[in-house]
mmCIF file of C-alpha atoms in Angstrom:
data_model
loop_
_atom_site.group_PDB
_atom_site.id
_atom_site.type_symbol
_atom_site.label_atom_id
_atom_site.label_comp_id
_atom_site.label_asym_id
_atom_site.label_seq_id
_atom_site.Cartn_x
_atom_site.Cartn_y
_atom_site.Cartn_z
ATOM 1 C CA MET A 247 63.639 -11.993 64.838
ATOM 2 C CA LYS A 248 63.964 -10.297 68.210
ATOM 3 C CA ASN A 249 65.915 -11.843 71.034
ATOM 4 C CA LYS A 250 65.665 -10.772 74.649
ATOM 5 C CA VAL A 251 67.924 -11.825 77.519
ATOM 6 C CA LEU A 252 66.748 -11.560 81.128
ATOM 7 C CA SER A 253 68.677 -11.928 84.360
ATOM 8 C CA ASP A 254 66.841 -14.516 86.446
ATOM 9 C CA PRO A 255 67.801 -15.080 90.123
ATOM 10 C CA ILE A 256 67.325 -18.848 89.729
ATOM 11 C CA HIS A 257 68.738 -19.769 86.317
ATOM 12 C CA GLY A 258 70.989 -16.801 85.560
ATOM 13 C CA PHE A 259 70.764 -15.250 82.102
ATOM 14 C CA ILE A 260 67.815 -16.711 80.212
ATOM 15 C CA HIS A 261 66.605 -16.062 76.674
ATOM 16 C CA ILE A 262 63.022 -15.426 75.697
ATOM 17 C CA PRO A 263 62.811 -17.484 72.491
ATOM 18 C CA SER A 264 62.294 -15.451 69.330
ATOM 19 C CA GLY A 265 59.246 -15.899 67.135
ATOM 20 C CA LEU A 266 55.858 -16.780 68.604
ATOM 21 C CA PRO A 267 56.956 -17.102 72.286
ATOM 22 C CA TYR A 268 58.492 -13.607 72.175
ATOM 23 C CA GLU A 269 55.330 -12.139 70.650
ATOM 24 C CA LEU A 270 53.166 -13.822 73.302
ATOM 25 C CA VAL A 271 55.274 -12.467 76.171
ATOM 26 C CA GLU A 272 54.561 -8.957 74.870
ATOM 27 C CA HIS A 273 50.775 -9.564 74.884
ATOM 28 C CA PRO A 274 48.684 -7.873 77.642
ATOM 29 C CA PHE A 275 47.181 -11.252 78.639
ATOM 30 C CA PHE A 276 50.677 -12.488 79.473
ATOM 31 C CA GLN A 277 51.946 -9.275 81.049
ATOM 32 C CA ARG A 278 49.126 -9.590 83.606
ATOM 33 C CA LEU A 279 51.074 -12.460 85.171
ATOM 34 C CA ARG A 280 53.529 -9.882 86.523
ATOM 35 C CA ARG A 281 50.719 -8.835 88.870
ATOM 36 C CA ILE A 282 49.804 -12.334 90.084
ATOM 37 C CA ARG A 283 51.823 -13.724 93.000
ATOM 38 C CA GLN A 284 53.145 -17.211 92.422
ATOM 39 C CA LEU A 285 52.421 -18.325 95.991
ATOM 40 C CA GLY A 286 49.232 -16.465 96.782
ATOM 41 C CA MET A 287 49.002 -15.537 100.469
ATOM 42 C CA THR A 288 52.267 -17.279 101.399
ATOM 43 C CA PHE A 289 54.027 -13.889 101.632
ATOM 44 C CA LEU A 290 52.225 -13.474 104.966
ATOM 45 C CA VAL A 291 54.337 -16.373 106.270
ATOM 46 C CA TYR A 292 57.537 -16.049 104.216
ATOM 47 C CA PRO A 293 58.081 -12.306 103.529
ATOM 48 C CA GLY A 294 60.293 -13.005 100.522
ATOM 49 C CA ALA A 295 57.571 -14.937 98.677
ATOM 50 C CA ASN A 296 56.541 -12.041 96.471
ATOM 51 C CA HIS A 297 57.668 -13.524 93.167
ATOM 52 C CA SER A 298 55.203 -13.647 90.293
ATOM 53 C CA ARG A 299 53.691 -16.133 87.875
ATOM 54 C CA PHE A 300 55.474 -14.162 85.150
ATOM 55 C CA GLN A 301 58.884 -15.087 86.575
ATOM 56 C CA HIS A 302 57.906 -18.728 86.980
ATOM 57 C CA VAL A 303 56.626 -19.333 83.454
ATOM 58 C CA LEU A 304 59.703 -17.717 81.924
ATOM 59 C CA GLY A 305 61.867 -20.009 84.065
ATOM 60 C CA ALA A 306 59.841 -23.072 83.057
ATOM 61 C CA THR A 307 60.165 -22.072 79.393
ATOM 62 C CA TYR A 308 63.933 -21.782 79.797
ATOM 63 C CA LEU A 309 64.090 -25.301 81.274
ATOM 64 C CA THR A 310 61.922 -26.602 78.427
ATOM 65 C CA GLN A 311 64.382 -25.168 75.897
ATOM 66 C CA MET A 312 67.188 -26.900 77.783
ATOM 67 C CA ALA A 313 65.270 -30.201 77.775
ATOM 68 C CA VAL A 314 64.547 -29.981 74.042
ATOM 69 C CA GLU A 315 68.219 -29.415 73.260
ATOM 70 C CA SER A 316 69.295 -32.257 75.547
ATOM 71 C CA LEU A 317 66.814 -34.706 73.993
ATOM 72 C CA GLN A 318 67.838 -33.668 70.469
ATOM 73 C CA SER A 319 71.482 -34.328 71.341
ATOM 74 C CA LYS A 320 70.492 -37.914 72.212
ATOM 75 C CA GLY A 321 68.839 -38.480 68.842
ATOM 76 C CA THR A 322 65.224 -37.635 69.665
ATOM 77 C CA GLU A 323 63.596 -36.002 66.666
ATOM 78 C CA ILE A 324 62.049 -32.670 67.580
ATOM 79 C CA THR A 325 61.318 -30.378 64.650
ATOM 80 C CA PRO A 326 61.676 -26.583 64.891
ATOM 81 C CA GLU A 327 57.865 -26.339 64.797
ATOM 82 C CA GLU A 328 57.524 -28.807 67.686
ATOM 83 C CA SER A 329 60.221 -27.019 69.649
ATOM 84 C CA GLU A 330 58.437 -23.680 69.318
ATOM 85 C CA ALA A 331 55.070 -25.282 70.124
ATOM 86 C CA VAL A 332 56.173 -27.013 73.333
ATOM 87 C CA LYS A 333 57.821 -23.793 74.539
ATOM 88 C CA THR A 334 54.610 -21.928 73.738
ATOM 89 C CA ALA A 335 52.558 -24.499 75.656
ATOM 90 C CA ILE A 336 54.693 -24.221 78.818
ATOM 91 C CA LEU A 337 54.806 -20.431 78.454
ATOM 92 C CA LEU A 338 50.997 -20.279 78.590
ATOM 93 C CA HIS A 339 50.267 -23.125 81.004
ATOM 94 C CA ASP A 340 49.510 -20.727 83.901
ATOM 95 C CA ILE A 341 47.890 -17.898 81.950
ATOM 96 C CA GLY A 342 44.453 -18.754 83.357
ATOM 97 C CA HIS A 343 45.439 -18.136 86.984
ATOM 98 C CA GLY A 344 43.388 -15.504 88.760
ATOM 99 C CA PRO A 345 44.370 -13.238 91.656
ATOM 100 C CA PHE A 346 46.166 -15.028 94.489
ATOM 101 C CA SER A 347 46.268 -18.281 92.536
ATOM 102 C CA HIS A 348 43.290 -20.472 93.443
ATOM 103 C CA ALA A 349 41.202 -18.194 95.694
ATOM 104 C CA LEU A 350 39.000 -16.898 92.867
ATOM 105 C CA GLU A 351 38.147 -20.423 91.661
ATOM 106 C CA TYR A 352 36.437 -21.193 94.966
ATOM 107 C CA SER A 353 34.583 -17.926 95.505
ATOM 108 C CA ILE A 354 33.272 -15.664 92.728
ATOM 109 C CA VAL A 355 33.916 -17.644 89.533
ATOM 110 C CA ASP A 356 31.349 -20.387 89.032
ATOM 111 C CA GLY A 357 33.019 -23.799 88.745
ATOM 112 C CA ILE A 358 35.842 -22.923 86.347
ATOM 113 C CA THR A 359 39.390 -24.042 87.098
ATOM 114 C CA HIS A 360 42.489 -22.108 86.074
ATOM 115 C CA GLU A 361 43.421 -24.996 83.747
ATOM 116 C CA ARG A 362 40.190 -24.515 81.785
ATOM 117 C CA LEU A 363 40.697 -20.764 81.726
ATOM 118 C CA SER A 364 44.200 -21.323 80.351
ATOM 119 C CA GLU A 365 42.610 -23.248 77.472
ATOM 120 C CA PHE A 366 40.191 -20.369 76.813
ATOM 121 C CA PHE A 367 43.052 -17.876 76.751
ATOM 122 C CA MET A 368 45.077 -20.077 74.407
ATOM 123 C CA ASP A 369 42.120 -20.422 72.048
ATOM 124 C CA ARG A 370 41.610 -16.648 72.069
ATOM 125 C CA LEU A 371 45.287 -16.010 71.399
ATOM 126 C CA ASN A 372 45.220 -18.603 68.637
ATOM 127 C CA SER A 373 42.503 -16.607 66.907
ATOM 128 C CA GLU A 374 44.507 -13.395 67.282
ATOM 129 C CA PHE A 375 47.648 -15.078 65.925
ATOM 130 C CA SER A 376 45.862 -16.679 62.951
ATOM 131 C CA GLY A 377 46.147 -20.301 64.100
ATOM 132 C CA ARG A 378 49.843 -20.222 64.975
ATOM 133 C CA LEU A 379 49.091 -21.854 68.356
ATOM 134 C CA ASP A 380 47.388 -24.911 66.839
ATOM 135 C CA LEU A 381 50.250 -27.307 67.578
ATOM 136 C CA ALA A 382 50.935 -25.816 71.038
ATOM 137 C CA ILE A 383 47.289 -26.373 72.006
ATOM 138 C CA ARG A 384 47.385 -29.972 70.788
ATOM 139 C CA ILE A 385 50.511 -30.576 72.886
ATOM 140 C CA PHE A 386 48.944 -28.826 75.903
ATOM 141 C CA LYS A 387 45.839 -31.047 75.659
ATOM 142 C CA ASN A 388 47.946 -34.185 75.060
ATOM 143 C CA GLU A 389 46.408 -34.678 71.623
ATOM 144 C CA TYR A 390 49.708 -34.855 69.728
ATOM 145 C CA HIS A 391 51.305 -38.112 68.629
ATOM 146 C CA LYS A 392 54.499 -37.450 70.622
ATOM 147 C CA PRO A 393 53.345 -37.741 74.254
ATOM 148 C CA PHE A 394 56.764 -36.808 75.666
ATOM 149 C CA LEU A 395 56.171 -33.212 74.536
ATOM 150 C CA ASN A 396 53.072 -32.992 76.717
ATOM 151 C CA GLN A 397 55.020 -34.650 79.551
ATOM 152 C CA LEU A 398 57.535 -31.803 79.444
ATOM 153 C CA VAL A 399 54.599 -29.456 80.098
ATOM 154 C CA SER A 400 52.401 -31.514 82.429
ATOM 155 C CA SER A 401 53.520 -34.670 84.209
ATOM 156 C CA GLN A 402 55.056 -35.797 87.491
ATOM 157 C CA LEU A 403 58.450 -34.688 86.187
ATOM 158 C CA ASP A 404 57.561 -31.657 84.082
ATOM 159 C CA MET A 405 59.456 -28.408 83.635
ATOM 160 C CA ASP A 406 56.747 -26.606 85.612
ATOM 161 C CA ARG A 407 57.648 -28.524 88.782
ATOM 162 C CA LEU A 408 61.377 -28.359 88.159
ATOM 163 C CA ASP A 409 61.152 -24.580 88.072
ATOM 164 C CA TYR A 410 58.671 -23.859 90.852
ATOM 165 C CA LEU A 411 60.397 -26.075 93.411
ATOM 166 C CA ARG A 412 63.714 -24.253 92.987
ATOM 167 C CA ARG A 413 62.095 -20.834 92.637
ATOM 168 C CA ASP A 414 59.755 -21.177 95.611
ATOM 169 C CA SER A 415 62.575 -22.613 97.705
ATOM 170 C CA PHE A 416 64.753 -19.601 96.885
ATOM 171 C CA PHE A 417 62.151 -16.919 97.577
ATOM 172 C CA THR A 418 60.792 -18.509 100.757
ATOM 173 C CA GLY A 419 64.228 -19.429 102.095
ATOM 174 C CA VAL A 420 63.107 -23.046 102.602
ATOM 175 C CA SER A 421 66.259 -24.834 101.481
ATOM 176 C CA GLU A 422 64.642 -28.287 101.403
ATOM 177 C CA GLY A 423 63.143 -27.439 98.010
ATOM 178 C CA ALA A 424 66.490 -26.946 96.269
ATOM 179 C CA ILE A 425 66.804 -29.593 93.541
ATOM 180 C CA GLY A 426 69.270 -30.348 90.764
ATOM 181 C CA SER A 427 66.979 -29.400 87.872
ATOM 182 C CA THR A 428 69.815 -29.190 85.356
ATOM 183 C CA ARG A 429 71.064 -32.686 86.147
ATOM 184 C CA ILE A 430 67.550 -34.132 85.967
ATOM 185 C CA ILE A 431 67.043 -32.555 82.542
ATOM 186 C CA LYS A 432 70.361 -33.920 81.282
ATOM 187 C CA MET A 433 69.294 -37.413 82.417
ATOM 188 C CA LEU A 434 66.029 -37.353 80.433
ATOM 189 C CA ASP A 435 65.543 -39.577 77.401
ATOM 190 C CA VAL A 436 62.631 -40.736 75.252
ATOM 191 C CA VAL A 437 61.598 -44.388 74.964
ATOM 192 C CA ASP A 438 58.565 -45.414 72.884
ATOM 193 C CA GLY A 439 57.436 -41.809 72.762
ATOM 194 C CA ASN A 440 57.509 -41.273 76.538
ATOM 195 C CA LEU A 441 59.978 -39.596 78.867
ATOM 196 C CA ALA A 442 62.314 -41.758 80.919
ATOM 197 C CA VAL A 443 65.223 -41.010 83.237
ATOM 198 C CA GLU A 444 68.609 -42.655 82.786
ATOM 199 C CA ALA A 445 69.476 -44.906 85.721
ATOM 200 C CA LYS A 446 72.397 -42.755 86.786
ATOM 201 C CA GLY A 447 69.917 -39.974 87.517
ATOM 202 C CA ILE A 448 67.898 -41.988 90.020
ATOM 203 C CA TYR A 449 69.300 -40.220 93.079
ATOM 204 C CA SER A 450 68.376 -36.830 91.657
ATOM 205 C CA ILE A 451 64.804 -38.085 91.171
ATOM 206 C CA GLU A 452 64.690 -39.391 94.734
ATOM 207 C CA LYS A 453 65.774 -35.994 96.016
ATOM 208 C CA PHE A 454 63.227 -34.292 93.744
ATOM 209 C CA LEU A 455 60.343 -36.341 95.166
ATOM 210 C CA ILE A 456 61.435 -35.831 98.764
ATOM 211 C CA ALA A 457 61.905 -32.097 98.164
ATOM 212 C CA ARG A 458 58.427 -31.863 96.666
ATOM 213 C CA ARG A 459 56.836 -33.524 99.693
ATOM 214 C CA LEU A 460 58.712 -31.320 102.137
ATOM 215 C CA MET A 461 57.841 -28.168 100.204
ATOM 216 C CA TYR A 462 54.169 -29.088 100.315
ATOM 217 C CA TRP A 463 54.148 -29.389 104.090
ATOM 218 C CA GLN A 464 56.447 -26.445 104.741
ATOM 219 C CA VAL A 465 55.223 -24.010 102.088
ATOM 220 C CA TYR A 466 52.246 -24.916 99.904
ATOM 221 C CA LEU A 467 50.207 -26.415 102.750
ATOM 222 C CA HIS A 468 51.716 -24.354 105.579
ATOM 223 C CA LYS A 469 48.991 -23.977 108.165
ATOM 224 C CA THR A 470 49.201 -20.183 108.396
ATOM 225 C CA SER A 471 49.104 -19.801 104.602
ATOM 226 C CA LEU A 472 46.128 -22.130 104.603
ATOM 227 C CA ALA A 473 44.324 -19.987 107.169
ATOM 228 C CA ALA A 474 45.059 -16.809 105.168
ATOM 229 C CA GLU A 475 43.756 -18.328 101.929
ATOM 230 C CA GLU A 476 40.579 -19.539 103.649
ATOM 231 C CA MET A 477 40.058 -16.023 104.996
ATOM 232 C CA LEU A 478 40.507 -14.580 101.511
ATOM 233 C CA VAL A 479 38.006 -17.040 100.051
ATOM 234 C CA ARG A 480 35.482 -16.109 102.768
ATOM 235 C CA ILE A 481 36.030 -12.395 102.091
ATOM 236 C CA LEU A 482 35.218 -12.888 98.419
ATOM 237 C CA LYS A 483 32.261 -15.148 99.178
ATOM 238 C CA ARG A 484 30.857 -12.601 101.645
ATOM 239 C CA ALA A 485 31.317 -9.816 99.090
ATOM 240 C CA LYS A 486 29.543 -11.969 96.487
ATOM 241 C CA TYR A 487 26.715 -12.669 98.965
ATOM 242 C CA LEU A 488 26.253 -8.945 99.666
ATOM 243 C CA ALA A 489 26.383 -8.122 95.961
ATOM 244 C CA ASP A 490 23.651 -10.696 95.277
ATOM 245 C CA LYS A 491 21.528 -8.938 97.915
ATOM 246 C CA GLY A 492 21.949 -5.616 96.102
ATOM 247 C CA GLU A 493 24.502 -4.023 98.440
ATOM 248 C CA ASP A 494 26.699 -1.421 96.762
ATOM 249 C CA LEU A 495 30.325 -2.520 97.119
ATOM 250 C CA PHE A 496 33.505 -0.757 96.116
ATOM 251 C CA GLY A 497 35.423 -2.547 93.419
ATOM 252 C CA THR A 498 37.366 -2.045 90.233
ATOM 253 C CA PRO A 499 35.216 -2.466 87.093
ATOM 254 C CA ALA A 500 36.637 -5.942 86.523
ATOM 255 C CA LEU A 501 36.000 -7.118 90.097
ATOM 256 C CA ARG A 502 32.491 -5.616 90.178
ATOM 257 C CA TYR A 503 31.572 -7.572 87.062
ATOM 258 C CA PHE A 504 32.383 -10.867 88.777
ATOM 259 C CA LEU A 505 30.725 -9.816 92.032
ATOM 260 C CA TYR A 506 27.452 -8.714 90.473
ATOM 261 C CA ASN A 507 27.117 -11.419 87.818
ATOM 262 C CA LYS A 508 27.127 -15.187 87.785
ATOM 263 C CA VAL A 509 30.085 -15.965 85.545
ATOM 264 C CA GLY A 510 30.699 -19.550 84.485
ATOM 265 C CA LEU A 511 31.483 -21.689 81.472
ATOM 266 C CA ARG A 512 28.860 -20.142 79.172
ATOM 267 C CA GLN A 513 30.006 -16.583 79.849
ATOM 268 C CA PHE A 514 33.678 -17.396 79.267
ATOM 269 C CA LYS A 515 32.868 -19.131 75.996
ATOM 270 C CA SER A 516 30.791 -16.187 74.771
ATOM 271 C CA LYS A 517 32.379 -13.226 73.017
ATOM 272 C CA GLU A 518 29.462 -10.965 73.890
ATOM 273 C CA LYS A 519 30.623 -7.540 75.055
ATOM 274 C CA VAL A 520 29.347 -7.130 78.606
ATOM 275 C CA VAL A 521 31.364 -4.219 80.028
ATOM 276 C CA GLY A 522 32.289 -1.551 77.527
ATOM 277 C CA ASP A 523 34.048 -3.236 74.638
ATOM 278 C CA LYS A 524 35.135 -6.317 76.632
ATOM 279 C CA ASP A 525 33.727 -9.826 77.004
ATOM 280 C CA ALA A 526 33.986 -12.003 80.142
ATOM 281 C CA LEU A 527 37.418 -13.441 79.293
ATOM 282 C CA GLU A 528 38.851 -10.003 78.562
ATOM 283 C CA ILE A 529 37.434 -8.688 81.823
ATOM 284 C CA PHE A 530 39.037 -11.601 83.681
ATOM 285 C CA ALA A 531 42.321 -10.585 82.048
ATOM 286 C CA ASP A 532 41.978 -7.231 83.826
ATOM 287 C CA LEU A 533 41.867 -8.899 87.256
ATOM 288 C CA ASP A 534 45.007 -9.242 89.342
ATOM 289 C CA ASP A 535 46.152 -9.190 92.965
ATOM 290 C CA ASN A 536 45.861 -5.398 93.088
ATOM 291 C CA ASP A 537 42.087 -5.468 92.452
ATOM 292 C CA ILE A 538 41.604 -7.718 95.473
ATOM 293 C CA MET A 539 43.957 -5.977 97.902
ATOM 294 C CA VAL A 540 42.666 -2.455 97.265
ATOM 295 C CA SER A 541 39.104 -3.716 97.718
ATOM 296 C CA ILE A 542 40.021 -5.400 101.005
ATOM 297 C CA LYS A 543 41.428 -2.089 102.280
ATOM 298 C CA VAL A 544 38.182 -0.304 101.435
ATOM 299 C CA TRP A 545 35.865 -3.108 102.621
ATOM 300 C CA ALA A 546 37.567 -3.003 106.038
ATOM 301 C CA ASN A 547 35.349 0.019 106.711
ATOM 302 C CA HIS A 548 32.144 -1.458 105.258
ATOM 303 C CA SER A 549 28.956 -1.419 107.293
ATOM 304 C CA ASP A 550 28.609 -5.204 107.042
ATOM 305 C CA LYS A 551 30.275 -6.443 110.209
ATOM 306 C CA VAL A 552 31.328 -9.824 108.823
ATOM 307 C CA LEU A 553 32.994 -8.357 105.726
ATOM 308 C CA SER A 554 34.702 -5.557 107.654
ATOM 309 C CA TYR A 555 35.889 -7.956 110.380
ATOM 310 C CA LEU A 556 37.464 -10.317 107.855
ATOM 311 C CA CYS A 557 39.038 -7.503 105.834
ATOM 312 C CA LYS A 558 40.519 -5.750 108.854
ATOM 313 C CA ALA A 559 41.970 -9.041 110.052
ATOM 314 C CA MET A 560 43.498 -9.694 106.640
ATOM 315 C CA LYS A 561 44.813 -6.148 106.200
ATOM 316 C CA ASP A 562 46.466 -6.111 109.627
ATOM 317 C CA ARG A 563 47.568 -9.776 109.456
ATOM 318 C CA GLN A 564 45.438 -10.851 112.393
ATOM 319 C CA LEU A 565 45.069 -14.302 110.892
ATOM 320 C CA PHE A 566 42.766 -17.034 112.118
ATOM 321 C CA LYS A 567 43.987 -19.755 114.434
ATOM 322 C CA ILE A 568 44.166 -23.131 112.714
ATOM 323 C CA GLU A 569 44.101 -26.656 114.128
ATOM 324 C CA ILE A 570 45.252 -29.624 112.026
ATOM 325 C CA GLU A 571 44.547 -33.261 112.892
ATOM 326 C CA LYS A 572 44.813 -36.619 111.165
ATOM 327 C CA LYS A 573 41.142 -37.398 111.833
ATOM 328 C CA PRO A 574 37.970 -35.320 111.315
ATOM 329 C CA PHE A 575 37.192 -33.023 114.235
ATOM 330 C CA PRO A 576 34.484 -34.269 116.623
ATOM 331 C CA LYS A 577 31.168 -32.483 116.189
ATOM 332 C CA ASP A 578 31.096 -31.388 119.817
ATOM 333 C CA HIS A 579 34.544 -29.760 119.430
ATOM 334 C CA VAL A 580 33.390 -27.773 116.389
ATOM 335 C CA ALA A 581 30.155 -26.851 118.157
ATOM 336 C CA GLY A 582 32.144 -25.629 121.164
ATOM 337 C CA ILE A 583 34.326 -23.421 118.967
ATOM 338 C CA ARG A 584 31.267 -21.984 117.215
ATOM 339 C CA LYS A 585 29.626 -21.177 120.561
ATOM 340 C CA LYS A 586 32.738 -19.400 121.869
ATOM 341 C CA ILE A 587 33.053 -17.315 118.695
ATOM 342 C CA LYS A 588 29.335 -16.508 118.722
ATOM 343 C CA ASP A 589 29.443 -15.433 122.382
ATOM 344 C CA GLN A 590 32.596 -13.376 121.906
ATOM 345 C CA LEU A 591 31.593 -11.576 118.705
ATOM 346 C CA GLY A 592 27.837 -11.600 119.173
ATOM 347 C CA CYS A 593 27.289 -12.833 115.619
ATOM 348 C CA SER A 594 24.525 -14.885 114.021
ATOM 349 C CA ASN A 595 24.709 -18.550 113.052
ATOM 350 C CA HIS A 596 24.824 -17.448 109.412
ATOM 351 C CA ALA A 597 27.855 -15.241 110.098
ATOM 352 C CA LEU A 598 29.602 -18.153 111.810
ATOM 353 C CA ASN A 599 29.798 -19.936 108.458
ATOM 354 C CA TYR A 600 32.316 -17.279 107.380
ATOM 355 C CA LEU A 601 34.271 -17.400 110.629
ATOM 356 C CA VAL A 602 34.532 -21.093 111.558
ATOM 357 C CA ILE A 603 35.916 -23.045 108.616
ATOM 358 C CA LYS A 604 36.443 -26.779 108.171
ATOM 359 C CA GLY A 605 38.348 -28.498 105.401
ATOM 360 C CA SER A 606 40.959 -31.079 104.480
ATOM 361 C CA ILE A 607 44.323 -31.192 102.712
ATOM 362 C CA THR A 608 46.206 -34.011 100.993
ATOM 363 C CA ASN A 609 49.859 -34.510 100.171
ATOM 364 C CA ASN A 610 50.997 -37.049 97.608
ATOM 365 C CA ALA A 611 54.487 -36.479 96.238
ATOM 366 C CA TYR A 612 54.277 -39.353 93.761
ATOM 367 C CA ASN A 613 51.227 -41.106 92.351
ATOM 368 C CA ARG A 614 51.934 -44.437 90.673
ATOM 369 C CA ASP A 615 48.448 -44.470 89.169
ATOM 370 C CA ASP A 616 49.206 -41.234 87.313
ATOM 371 C CA ASP A 617 51.864 -40.944 84.593
ATOM 372 C CA ARG A 618 54.849 -42.756 86.063
ATOM 373 C CA ILE A 619 58.463 -41.725 86.346
ATOM 374 C CA ASN A 620 60.308 -44.527 84.562
ATOM 375 C CA ILE A 621 63.974 -45.316 85.166
ATOM 376 C CA LEU A 622 65.849 -46.447 82.042
ATOM 377 C CA PHE A 623 68.641 -48.996 82.516
ATOM 378 C CA LYS A 624 71.553 -49.668 80.169
ATOM 379 C CA ASP A 625 69.988 -52.902 78.885
ATOM 380 C CA GLY A 626 66.979 -50.902 77.671
ATOM 381 C CA SER A 627 64.622 -52.115 80.381
ATOM 382 C CA GLN A 628 62.526 -49.681 82.401
ATOM 383 C CA GLN A 629 61.226 -49.699 85.943
ATOM 384 C CA ASP A 630 58.972 -47.379 87.894
ATOM 385 C CA ILE A 631 60.914 -45.161 90.317
ATOM 386 C CA GLY A 632 58.974 -46.653 93.236
ATOM 387 C CA GLU A 633 60.326 -50.088 92.343
ATOM 388 C CA ALA A 634 63.771 -49.053 91.111
ATOM 389 C CA SER A 635 64.635 -46.973 94.165
ATOM 390 C CA ASP A 636 66.240 -48.725 97.107
ATOM 391 C CA MET A 637 64.962 -46.029 99.443
ATOM 392 C CA LEU A 638 62.032 -46.783 101.707
ATOM 393 C CA ASN A 639 61.031 -43.130 101.363
ATOM 394 C CA ILE A 640 59.780 -43.562 97.799
ATOM 395 C CA SER A 641 57.183 -46.177 98.764
ATOM 396 C CA VAL A 642 56.109 -43.891 101.587
ATOM 397 C CA LEU A 643 55.950 -40.892 99.262
ATOM 398 C CA SER A 644 53.508 -42.716 96.984
ATOM 399 C CA LYS A 645 50.942 -42.849 99.792
ATOM 400 C CA THR A 646 48.401 -40.057 100.065
ATOM 401 C CA VAL A 647 48.386 -38.352 103.445
ATOM 402 C CA LYS A 648 45.146 -36.607 104.349
ATOM 403 C CA LYS A 649 44.750 -34.154 107.204
ATOM 404 C CA TYR A 650 41.806 -32.145 108.473
ATOM 405 C CA TYR A 651 41.822 -28.525 109.559
ATOM 406 C CA LEU A 652 39.621 -26.166 111.513
ATOM 407 C CA CYS A 653 40.293 -22.421 111.508
ATOM 408 C CA TYR A 654 38.588 -19.616 113.376
ATOM 409 C CA PRO A 655 39.302 -16.218 114.969
ATOM 410 C CA LYS A 656 41.661 -16.269 117.928
ATOM 411 C CA PHE A 657 39.983 -15.785 121.298
#
């Protein structure tokens, strides 16, 4: 039984649990997460935001171990098998993420989310480990009879959020995201199979929800990060368009496979060897941020003017201007922007679709219609945090705010 201790800048010395979790950390599928940035293109806004998915999932696993021990100390029955399984589930919850987080989902992979890819990876690992992930997969899919175990992995108060808020706050320098994760964990309890928070922890939950909303506006939905991610998506879409037309593009073997083939659900389910001795899922496991960035550097000199323009702008951080409004942009305003860009760059209407980009963003720190955060009082009664809190902010936080954006080259 091996035991490894790591020095983490957020939680201090953390242990990688022995047994199955330790073996999974050593697997090449998991080691790939070292080469996937946690915050995608956000490093172009906050230079310190270069931390990886690898760091995050180890931190979330550490918090899950802490939560299991705290719940056990309060009389909640969690067997050694369940403890290992829930730690395995949180360890692998992000394993399906592609380069720069979500960019690949919206460009060259056909309609597959990272959550579904995580399930594919877990199934593949389960085969390799002779069914030892069976219970972890059931917990991950919320198919186990103890729902609180799934809630530790995926809920509005899961260990994933408790880690990434603190971690992203630290590496970006945005102090508003700093939360008392340890105190929140110590306040957790289980009632009727579901997580609840002891009443004395209500202020920590209020701060957690406010911090999450602020981090979304200041970091996750920062307008410049948003512009950079849209540019990256358009780069990949343009490369895919050129590949479909038969243009020869530079790319690593893994990236070229996704550029020159339509890869969706059927391909990821199949174990057919398509490149050398690898199937689609194994090829995806070869993709990381490095594949994309080295290609962008080379494509900056491509003969296609749209691709080269976008890649040069990304490489040199000449990011698009972005406007954000509470209402959709008037058609005449968008048309005016398109005309100015077309006149300035001398591009076609088709090319404008890669250069003038519309979209929307939403921010909802707490959704009462989703799994609720219940506050547990001494008399055994429970109340939703939105009702139990005496802060006006919580009722405001439960409302979805939608904004519209328009980004385009500066002129």
